[in-house]
Amino acid sequence: MTGTYWTLYAFAVVGLLAFMVMRRSGQISKKKAANYVKSGALVVDVRSPHEFSSGHLSQAFNFPLEELEGLLPEKVRDKNRVILVHCRTGLRSKKAKERLQHIGYKNVFILGSYERAFKIVSGRML
């Protein structure tokens, strides 16, 4: 029975590590993102309005993932504009990047989680 617990533990650890790697894959480097922010990149929070209202980056615009393709083109007509997307964990950001690229936006980058985006945008990259 002890072997079963170790097997479950090993699967849990492997699953957690896989999740962490997936969450971070495809993210823009902190340095490059910070430079884009300084240059006026559009920061887009793709969380729900409820999540956004519970706390958000002051320079971020809220375009929930489910409404992204309808709302963002009204605000950003320039398909070459640099757009940095983030969410709570970084997973919705990946979907947002794919959706925006699908409708023609060429410079979309994943900031990742809210925590990572906050550190980059606020200049508190450690």
Short mmCIF file of C-alpha atoms in Angstrom, two decimals:
data_model
loop_
_atom_site.label_atom_id
_atom_site.label_comp_id
_atom_site.label_asym_id
_atom_site.label_seq_id
_atom_site.Cartn_x
_atom_site.Cartn_y
_atom_site.Cartn_z
CA MET A 1 0.00 0.00 0.00
CA THR A 2 2.93 2.32 0.63
CA GLY A 3 4.03 1.93 -3.00
CA THR A 4 0.62 3.16 -4.15
CA TYR A 5 1.01 6.37 -2.13
CA TRP A 6 4.47 6.98 -3.61
CA THR A 7 3.10 6.40 -7.10
CA LEU A 8 0.26 8.87 -6.50
CA TYR A 9 2.71 11.36 -5.02
CA ALA A 10 5.02 11.00 -8.02
CA PHE A 11 2.12 11.54 -10.44
CA ALA A 12 1.04 14.62 -8.50
CA VAL A 13 4.55 16.09 -8.58
CA VAL A 14 4.98 15.36 -12.29
CA GLY A 15 1.55 16.87 -12.98
CA LEU A 16 2.40 20.01 -11.04
CA LEU A 17 5.72 20.41 -12.84
CA ALA A 18 4.03 19.90 -16.22
CA PHE A 19 1.44 22.54 -15.34
CA MET A 20 4.15 25.02 -14.34
CA VAL A 21 6.11 24.44 -17.55
CA MET A 22 2.98 24.77 -19.70
CA ARG A 23 1.98 27.95 -17.92
CA ARG A 24 5.33 29.59 -18.62
CA SER A 25 5.90 28.38 -22.15
CA GLY A 26 5.55 31.06 -24.77
CA GLN A 27 5.86 33.98 -22.37
CA ILE A 28 7.76 37.07 -23.41
CA SER A 29 10.96 37.74 -21.48
CA LYS A 30 10.63 40.13 -18.55
CA LYS A 31 13.17 42.53 -20.02
CA LYS A 32 11.55 42.67 -23.45
CA ALA A 33 8.09 43.08 -21.90
CA ALA A 34 9.30 45.92 -19.67
CA ASN A 35 10.73 47.71 -22.71
CA TYR A 36 7.42 47.33 -24.56
CA VAL A 37 5.52 48.70 -21.55
CA LYS A 38 7.85 51.73 -21.45
CA SER A 39 7.22 52.23 -25.18
CA GLY A 40 3.46 52.34 -24.72
CA ALA A 41 2.35 48.77 -25.41
CA LEU A 42 -1.30 48.02 -24.74
CA VAL A 43 -1.69 45.86 -21.63
CA VAL A 44 -4.78 43.64 -21.87
CA ASP A 45 -6.26 41.73 -18.95
CA VAL A 46 -8.37 38.86 -20.29
CA ARG A 47 -9.90 37.88 -16.94
CA SER A 48 -13.62 38.19 -16.27
CA PRO A 49 -15.04 41.61 -15.29
CA HIS A 50 -15.51 40.30 -11.74
CA GLU A 51 -11.86 39.25 -11.49
CA PHE A 52 -10.76 42.55 -13.02
CA SER A 53 -12.81 44.59 -10.54
CA SER A 54 -11.28 42.71 -7.62
CA GLY A 55 -7.87 44.16 -8.54
CA HIS A 56 -6.05 45.03 -11.74
CA LEU A 57 -3.06 46.85 -13.18
CA SER A 58 -3.83 50.55 -13.50
CA GLN A 59 -2.75 50.64 -17.15
CA ALA A 60 -4.57 47.44 -18.16
CA PHE A 61 -7.71 47.30 -20.25
CA ASN A 62 -10.19 44.54 -19.52
CA PHE A 63 -11.21 42.52 -22.55
CA PRO A 64 -12.54 39.21 -21.18
CA LEU A 65 -11.37 36.22 -23.18
CA GLU A 66 -14.92 35.28 -24.17
CA GLU A 67 -15.49 38.74 -25.69
CA LEU A 68 -11.99 39.49 -26.92
CA GLU A 69 -12.52 39.19 -30.68
CA GLY A 70 -15.54 41.50 -30.55
CA LEU A 71 -14.25 44.17 -28.16
CA LEU A 72 -10.55 44.62 -28.89
CA PRO A 73 -10.84 45.47 -32.62
CA GLU A 74 -13.11 48.40 -31.67
CA LYS A 75 -10.35 49.80 -29.44
CA VAL A 76 -7.26 48.77 -31.44
CA ARG A 77 -7.53 49.12 -35.20
CA ASP A 78 -3.76 48.97 -35.79
CA LYS A 79 -3.01 45.26 -36.24
CA ASN A 80 0.72 45.98 -35.71
CA ARG A 81 0.25 47.51 -32.24
CA VAL A 82 2.15 45.71 -29.48
CA ILE A 83 -0.33 43.99 -27.19
CA LEU A 84 0.68 42.31 -23.94
CA VAL A 85 -1.93 39.92 -22.56
CA HIS A 86 -2.26 38.51 -19.07
CA CYS A 87 -4.77 36.71 -16.86
CA ARG A 88 -4.81 35.08 -13.43
CA THR A 89 -2.52 32.10 -14.12
CA GLY A 90 -1.30 32.60 -17.69
CA LEU A 91 -3.39 29.91 -19.35
CA ARG A 92 -6.10 32.22 -20.75
CA SER A 93 -3.32 34.52 -22.01
CA LYS A 94 -2.20 31.79 -24.40
CA LYS A 95 -5.70 31.43 -25.77
CA ALA A 96 -5.96 35.20 -26.08
CA LYS A 97 -2.75 35.38 -28.09
CA GLU A 98 -3.97 32.65 -30.44
CA ARG A 99 -7.34 34.36 -30.93
CA LEU A 100 -5.80 37.76 -31.61
CA GLN A 101 -3.30 36.33 -34.06
CA HIS A 102 -6.14 34.50 -35.78
CA ILE A 103 -7.91 37.84 -36.45
CA GLY A 104 -4.71 39.45 -37.73
CA TYR A 105 -2.85 41.04 -34.80
CA LYS A 106 0.85 40.53 -35.39
CA ASN A 107 2.55 41.69 -32.18
CA VAL A 108 0.76 39.90 -29.36
CA PHE A 109 2.86 38.68 -26.45
CA ILE A 110 2.02 36.73 -23.32
CA LEU A 111 2.83 38.41 -20.03
CA GLY A 112 1.47 35.40 -18.18
CA SER A 113 -0.06 35.51 -14.74
CA TYR A 114 -1.35 38.61 -12.98
CA GLU A 115 1.51 38.34 -10.51
CA ARG A 116 4.15 38.23 -13.26
CA ALA A 117 2.47 41.04 -15.19
CA PHE A 118 2.36 43.19 -12.04
CA LYS A 119 6.08 42.72 -11.44
CA ILE A 120 6.93 43.61 -15.02
CA VAL A 121 4.60 46.59 -15.40
CA SER A 122 5.49 48.03 -11.98
CA GLY A 123 9.22 47.57 -12.59
CA ARG A 124 9.60 45.17 -9.63
CA MET A 125 11.23 42.36 -11.58
CA LEU A 126 13.38 40.38 -9.18
#
